[in-house]
């Protein structure tokens, strides 16, 4: 696994937002009071953000108004308050009129692991996927986040980006914009198994590929940073070579990356699949690393799942 410590995608978002705000006249960010003490506001120009001490729903309504006035507003807040507490505001104020409201959801996955099940919303991607016209990205590192922020300029409707607070090692030194624009980037070519991962699980997928190589099994690793629209052609091209697929995500097993990949493959090219994700349950408190270990979100589980589908692969 990549040994560089990297930075969290939220930290990268703070830095990149400051650069983005300077070059984009229509940029404005709505920030909750509790994020005002983070590096986010240390770096943003003073005329490019609004601190709003109201609820997330209030910020979303204001963002919709700003979008109608010609801005491309970004709304920040935690995953639990945005995806969990403001579903109707996102649906009715941003998605239904297809306004360019960008939702940057912080503390995704196990990032807020110490705060317990009420705050760790591991079903946010499933919730967002059900909203018609919603675009969804999960960056694995600062490189993919940079590509997503650039891609957001081409999106006229709403956008949801899940950011983590856990350090995420860089998985690629140079941006491959062509792949990012398709919502995926092939990090390692292979012919035996397709491993499709997102977010912080991408590095676990690469570590699993290293182990599988020692077992003479060639794994193709795809960073699936775009969940919706889903990069179907990238996945299909891979499984036509490998004949099987494993997905890995810091999310519940229902409705996330596995759901998107399974829907794609079942329609066009069914192959044996396994999911490495949290089972259908609420989760406990702990550190992010402890919870990933406890709930089986590590490279070892990806290797085990890969061995299972490899034995069943379509030939």
Short mmCIF file of C-alpha atoms in Angstrom, two decimals:
data_model
loop_
_atom_site.label_atom_id
_atom_site.label_comp_id
_atom_site.label_asym_id
_atom_site.label_seq_id
_atom_site.Cartn_x
_atom_site.Cartn_y
_atom_site.Cartn_z
CA UNK A 1 0.00 0.00 0.00
CA UNK A 2 1.10 3.53 -0.75
CA UNK A 3 3.19 4.73 2.19
CA UNK A 4 2.76 8.46 1.74
CA UNK A 5 0.63 10.00 4.53
CA UNK A 6 -1.36 12.24 2.16
CA UNK A 7 -4.05 14.61 3.39
CA UNK A 8 -7.76 14.24 3.98
CA UNK A 9 -10.07 15.14 1.12
CA UNK A 10 -11.65 17.80 3.36
CA UNK A 11 -8.24 19.39 3.93
CA UNK A 12 -7.60 19.30 0.18
CA UNK A 13 -11.05 20.81 -0.40
CA UNK A 14 -10.19 23.76 1.89
CA UNK A 15 -7.04 24.48 -0.09
CA UNK A 16 -8.51 23.91 -3.56
CA UNK A 17 -11.64 25.96 -2.79
CA UNK A 18 -9.50 29.01 -2.10
CA UNK A 19 -7.85 28.66 -5.52
CA UNK A 20 -11.17 27.87 -7.23
CA UNK A 21 -12.91 30.87 -5.64
CA UNK A 22 -10.36 33.30 -7.07
CA UNK A 23 -10.72 32.05 -10.64
CA UNK A 24 -14.53 31.65 -10.71
CA UNK A 25 -16.63 34.79 -10.49
CA UNK A 26 -19.83 32.84 -9.75
CA UNK A 27 -18.33 31.02 -6.74
CA UNK A 28 -19.89 31.50 -3.30
CA UNK A 29 -19.80 29.11 -0.33
CA UNK A 30 -22.31 28.78 2.49
CA UNK A 31 -20.59 27.59 5.65
CA UNK A 32 -22.13 26.49 8.96
CA UNK A 33 -20.85 28.10 12.14
CA UNK A 34 -19.13 24.91 13.28
CA UNK A 35 -16.97 24.81 10.13
CA UNK A 36 -16.02 28.47 10.53
CA UNK A 37 -13.23 27.45 12.91
CA UNK A 38 -11.66 25.02 10.42
CA UNK A 39 -9.01 25.84 7.78
CA UNK A 40 -11.86 26.27 5.29
CA UNK A 41 -12.37 29.94 6.14
CA UNK A 42 -8.68 30.60 6.76
CA UNK A 43 -8.06 30.14 3.05
CA UNK A 44 -11.22 31.44 1.35
CA UNK A 45 -11.36 35.11 0.26
CA UNK A 46 -13.66 37.04 2.61
CA UNK A 47 -16.10 38.00 -0.15
CA UNK A 48 -16.52 34.39 -1.29
CA UNK A 49 -18.28 32.85 1.70
CA UNK A 50 -21.30 33.34 3.95
CA UNK A 51 -21.30 31.98 7.49
CA UNK A 52 -24.82 30.79 8.23
CA UNK A 53 -25.70 29.65 11.74
CA UNK A 54 -29.06 28.26 10.63
CA UNK A 55 -29.85 24.64 9.84
CA UNK A 56 -28.58 22.87 6.72
CA UNK A 57 -32.02 23.18 5.15
CA UNK A 58 -31.81 26.95 5.52
CA UNK A 59 -28.43 27.00 3.77
CA UNK A 60 -29.78 24.88 0.93
CA UNK A 61 -32.71 27.23 0.39
CA UNK A 62 -30.34 30.21 0.32
CA UNK A 63 -28.08 28.37 -2.10
CA UNK A 64 -31.04 27.73 -4.39
CA UNK A 65 -31.81 31.43 -4.36
CA UNK A 66 -28.21 32.30 -5.18
CA UNK A 67 -28.26 29.77 -8.03
CA UNK A 68 -31.37 31.43 -9.45
CA UNK A 69 -29.45 34.72 -9.29
CA UNK A 70 -26.65 33.28 -11.46
CA UNK A 71 -24.22 31.96 -8.87
CA UNK A 72 -22.88 28.41 -8.55
CA UNK A 73 -23.08 28.07 -4.77
CA UNK A 74 -21.36 25.45 -2.63
CA UNK A 75 -23.12 24.30 0.54
CA UNK A 76 -20.97 22.71 3.24
CA UNK A 77 -21.92 20.74 6.34
CA UNK A 78 -21.75 17.26 7.75
CA UNK A 79 -23.01 14.21 5.90
CA UNK A 80 -25.58 13.55 8.62
CA UNK A 81 -27.13 17.03 8.52
CA UNK A 82 -27.07 17.36 4.73
CA UNK A 83 -27.91 13.89 3.37
CA UNK A 84 -29.68 12.77 6.53
CA UNK A 85 -31.49 15.87 7.72
CA UNK A 86 -32.09 17.89 4.56
CA UNK A 87 -33.28 15.36 2.02
CA UNK A 88 -36.48 17.23 1.16
CA UNK A 89 -34.63 20.55 0.76
CA UNK A 90 -32.07 18.96 -1.58
CA UNK A 91 -34.78 17.23 -3.54
CA UNK A 92 -37.24 20.10 -3.86
CA UNK A 93 -35.03 23.23 -3.83
CA UNK A 94 -32.02 21.99 -5.82
CA UNK A 95 -32.77 18.77 -7.71
CA UNK A 96 -36.33 19.34 -8.87
CA UNK A 97 -35.48 22.68 -10.59
CA UNK A 98 -32.04 21.28 -11.58
CA UNK A 99 -30.11 24.17 -10.08
CA UNK A 100 -26.28 24.18 -9.96
CA UNK A 101 -26.07 23.73 -6.19
CA UNK A 102 -22.85 21.98 -5.12
CA UNK A 103 -23.11 20.05 -1.84
CA UNK A 104 -19.79 19.35 -0.11
CA UNK A 105 -20.61 16.84 2.63
CA UNK A 106 -17.92 16.57 5.31
CA UNK A 107 -17.14 13.63 7.63
CA UNK A 108 -18.19 10.95 5.20
CA UNK A 109 -17.81 7.25 5.98
CA UNK A 110 -16.03 6.57 9.27
CA UNK A 111 -14.58 10.09 9.49
CA UNK A 112 -16.80 10.88 12.48
CA UNK A 113 -16.35 7.41 13.94
CA UNK A 114 -16.03 8.59 17.55
CA UNK A 115 -19.46 10.27 17.45
CA UNK A 116 -21.53 7.11 17.16
CA UNK A 117 -24.23 5.70 14.94
CA UNK A 118 -26.47 8.78 14.97
CA UNK A 119 -23.77 10.84 13.22
CA UNK A 120 -22.08 8.16 11.09
CA UNK A 121 -24.44 8.10 8.15
CA UNK A 122 -23.21 5.24 6.00
CA UNK A 123 -26.22 5.32 3.69
CA UNK A 124 -25.73 8.84 2.25
CA UNK A 125 -24.76 7.66 -1.24
CA UNK A 126 -27.82 5.41 -1.42
CA UNK A 127 -30.03 8.36 -0.43
CA UNK A 128 -28.46 10.69 -2.98
CA UNK A 129 -28.55 8.10 -5.78
CA UNK A 130 -32.33 7.94 -5.59
CA UNK A 131 -32.72 11.67 -6.36
CA UNK A 132 -33.30 12.17 -10.10
CA UNK A 133 -30.60 14.22 -11.79
CA UNK A 134 -28.24 14.23 -8.79
CA UNK A 135 -24.51 13.92 -9.63
CA UNK A 136 -22.36 12.11 -7.04
CA UNK A 137 -18.59 12.01 -6.61
CA UNK A 138 -16.39 10.42 -3.93
CA UNK A 139 -12.74 11.52 -4.23
CA UNK A 140 -10.00 9.13 -3.13
CA UNK A 141 -7.37 11.85 -2.87
CA UNK A 142 -6.59 15.45 -3.75
CA UNK A 143 -5.92 14.58 -7.39
CA UNK A 144 -9.36 13.15 -7.99
CA UNK A 145 -10.96 15.98 -5.99
CA UNK A 146 -9.21 18.51 -8.21
CA UNK A 147 -10.62 16.78 -11.27
CA UNK A 148 -14.13 16.77 -9.81
CA UNK A 149 -14.05 20.48 -9.03
CA UNK A 150 -12.98 21.14 -12.60
CA UNK A 151 -15.68 18.82 -13.90
CA UNK A 152 -18.32 20.62 -11.83
CA UNK A 153 -18.10 23.50 -14.31
CA UNK A 154 -19.69 21.20 -16.92
CA UNK A 155 -22.58 20.20 -14.66
CA UNK A 156 -25.66 22.39 -14.69
CA UNK A 157 -27.66 20.42 -12.11
CA UNK A 158 -26.96 19.60 -8.44
CA UNK A 159 -23.82 17.84 -7.31
CA UNK A 160 -22.98 15.91 -4.12
CA UNK A 161 -19.34 15.37 -3.12
CA UNK A 162 -18.54 13.23 -0.09
CA UNK A 163 -15.41 14.39 1.75
CA UNK A 164 -13.48 12.52 4.42
CA UNK A 165 -11.59 13.86 7.42
CA UNK A 166 -9.20 10.91 7.55
CA UNK A 167 -5.82 11.29 5.85
CA UNK A 168 -5.97 9.71 2.38
CA UNK A 169 -2.62 8.83 0.75
CA UNK A 170 -2.23 10.02 -2.82
CA UNK A 171 -2.95 7.15 -5.16
CA UNK A 172 -1.62 8.80 -8.29
CA UNK A 173 0.97 11.53 -8.64
CA UNK A 174 -0.34 13.05 -11.86
CA UNK A 175 -3.97 13.78 -12.69
CA UNK A 176 -5.42 11.78 -15.56
CA UNK A 177 -8.14 14.20 -16.54
CA UNK A 178 -9.41 12.05 -19.38
CA UNK A 179 -10.28 9.25 -16.97
CA UNK A 180 -11.61 11.54 -14.27
CA UNK A 181 -13.99 13.10 -16.78
CA UNK A 182 -15.46 9.64 -17.30
CA UNK A 183 -15.87 9.25 -13.55
CA UNK A 184 -13.20 6.59 -13.16
CA UNK A 185 -9.48 6.03 -13.52
CA UNK A 186 -7.74 2.72 -13.98
CA UNK A 187 -4.93 2.72 -11.44
CA UNK A 188 -3.60 -0.73 -12.20
CA UNK A 189 -4.30 -2.81 -15.31
CA UNK A 190 -5.07 -6.50 -14.89
CA UNK A 191 -6.82 -9.46 -16.49
CA UNK A 192 -7.97 -11.78 -13.68
CA UNK A 193 -10.25 -9.73 -11.40
CA UNK A 194 -11.83 -6.29 -11.52
CA UNK A 195 -11.65 -4.44 -8.19
CA UNK A 196 -13.79 -1.33 -8.24
CA UNK A 197 -13.31 0.96 -5.22
CA UNK A 198 -14.07 4.51 -4.13
CA UNK A 199 -12.87 6.96 -1.50
CA UNK A 200 -10.46 5.80 1.13
CA UNK A 201 -10.97 2.16 0.09
CA UNK A 202 -9.01 2.74 -3.12
CA UNK A 203 -5.71 2.34 -1.29
CA UNK A 204 -7.01 -0.85 0.33
CA UNK A 205 -7.86 -2.12 -3.17
CA UNK A 206 -4.32 -1.42 -4.36
CA UNK A 207 -2.91 -3.28 -1.35
CA UNK A 208 -5.21 -6.21 -2.15
CA UNK A 209 -3.96 -6.21 -5.74
CA UNK A 210 -0.39 -6.47 -4.46
CA UNK A 211 -1.31 -9.53 -2.41
CA UNK A 212 -3.24 -11.14 -5.27
CA UNK A 213 -0.25 -10.66 -7.57
CA UNK A 214 1.80 -12.80 -5.15
CA UNK A 215 -0.85 -15.47 -5.71
CA UNK A 216 -0.47 -15.11 -9.50
CA UNK A 217 -3.85 -13.43 -9.86
CA UNK A 218 -3.84 -10.24 -11.92
CA UNK A 219 -6.22 -7.60 -10.53
CA UNK A 220 -7.37 -4.50 -12.39
CA UNK A 221 -8.02 -1.70 -9.90
CA UNK A 222 -10.48 1.05 -10.82
CA UNK A 223 -10.90 4.21 -8.75
CA UNK A 224 -14.62 4.73 -9.30
CA UNK A 225 -14.79 8.36 -8.15
CA UNK A 226 -18.02 8.99 -10.09
CA UNK A 227 -20.98 7.15 -8.61
CA UNK A 228 -23.64 8.96 -10.63
CA UNK A 229 -23.46 9.19 -13.58
CA UNK A 230 -21.82 5.80 -13.25
CA UNK A 231 -18.78 5.14 -15.50
CA UNK A 232 -20.38 2.11 -17.11
CA UNK A 233 -18.06 1.77 -20.09
CA UNK A 234 -14.95 1.66 -17.91
CA UNK A 235 -16.41 -1.11 -15.75
CA UNK A 236 -17.80 -3.07 -18.70
CA UNK A 237 -14.51 -2.92 -20.57
CA UNK A 238 -12.75 -4.30 -17.49
CA UNK A 239 -15.13 -7.17 -16.65
CA UNK A 240 -15.18 -8.31 -20.29
CA UNK A 241 -11.48 -9.11 -19.71
CA UNK A 242 -11.69 -10.42 -16.17
CA UNK A 243 -15.15 -12.01 -15.96
CA UNK A 244 -15.71 -11.07 -12.29
CA UNK A 245 -15.88 -8.04 -10.01
CA UNK A 246 -15.39 -6.97 -6.38
CA UNK A 247 -16.49 -3.57 -5.10
CA UNK A 248 -15.06 -1.86 -2.00
CA UNK A 249 -16.56 1.19 -0.29
CA UNK A 250 -16.83 2.90 3.10
CA UNK A 251 -20.62 2.72 2.94
CA UNK A 252 -23.47 0.38 3.73
CA UNK A 253 -23.75 -2.63 1.47
CA UNK A 254 -27.07 -1.44 0.06
CA UNK A 255 -27.42 1.24 -2.60
CA UNK A 256 -23.86 2.52 -2.89
CA UNK A 257 -21.04 1.62 -5.27
CA UNK A 258 -21.97 -2.07 -5.21
CA UNK A 259 -25.56 -1.21 -6.07
CA UNK A 260 -24.51 1.01 -8.96
CA UNK A 261 -22.07 -1.59 -10.35
CA UNK A 262 -24.56 -4.45 -9.93
CA UNK A 263 -27.29 -2.49 -11.72
CA UNK A 264 -24.92 -1.79 -14.60
CA UNK A 265 -23.63 -5.35 -14.98
CA UNK A 266 -26.96 -7.10 -14.49
CA UNK A 267 -28.39 -5.11 -17.40
CA UNK A 268 -25.60 -5.73 -19.86
CA UNK A 269 -22.95 -8.27 -18.80
CA UNK A 270 -23.75 -10.31 -15.65
CA UNK A 271 -20.68 -11.64 -13.84
CA UNK A 272 -19.99 -13.02 -10.34
CA UNK A 273 -19.73 -10.14 -7.85
CA UNK A 274 -18.91 -9.59 -4.18
CA UNK A 275 -19.19 -6.49 -2.02
CA UNK A 276 -16.78 -5.29 0.65
CA UNK A 277 -18.87 -2.83 2.66
CA UNK A 278 -20.66 -2.52 6.00
CA UNK A 279 -23.48 -5.02 6.39
CA UNK A 280 -27.07 -3.85 6.90
CA UNK A 281 -26.58 -2.49 10.42
CA UNK A 282 -25.86 0.63 12.46
CA UNK A 283 -22.24 0.97 13.57
CA UNK A 284 -20.42 1.52 16.87
CA UNK A 285 -17.98 4.20 18.02
CA UNK A 286 -14.21 4.01 17.74
CA UNK A 287 -11.40 5.35 15.64
CA UNK A 288 -11.77 5.20 11.87
CA UNK A 289 -9.08 2.53 11.66
CA UNK A 290 -10.66 0.43 14.41
CA UNK A 291 -14.06 0.52 12.74
CA UNK A 292 -12.70 -0.36 9.29
CA UNK A 293 -10.97 -3.34 10.88
CA UNK A 294 -14.03 -4.36 12.93
CA UNK A 295 -16.49 -4.13 10.05
CA UNK A 296 -14.20 -5.81 7.54
CA UNK A 297 -13.25 -2.90 5.29
CA UNK A 298 -9.61 -3.84 4.72
CA UNK A 299 -7.44 -5.23 1.95
CA UNK A 300 -7.70 -8.71 3.51
CA UNK A 301 -11.46 -8.83 2.94
CA UNK A 302 -10.95 -7.60 -0.63
CA UNK A 303 -8.50 -10.46 -1.21
CA UNK A 304 -10.95 -12.99 0.24
CA UNK A 305 -13.81 -11.67 -1.88
CA UNK A 306 -11.56 -11.66 -4.95
CA UNK A 307 -10.63 -15.31 -4.44
CA UNK A 308 -14.33 -16.19 -4.28
CA UNK A 309 -15.33 -14.43 -7.51
CA UNK A 310 -12.16 -15.53 -9.32
CA UNK A 311 -13.21 -19.15 -8.75
CA UNK A 312 -16.64 -18.37 -10.20
CA UNK A 313 -15.54 -16.00 -12.97
CA UNK A 314 -17.27 -15.90 -16.32
CA UNK A 315 -15.10 -17.67 -18.90
#
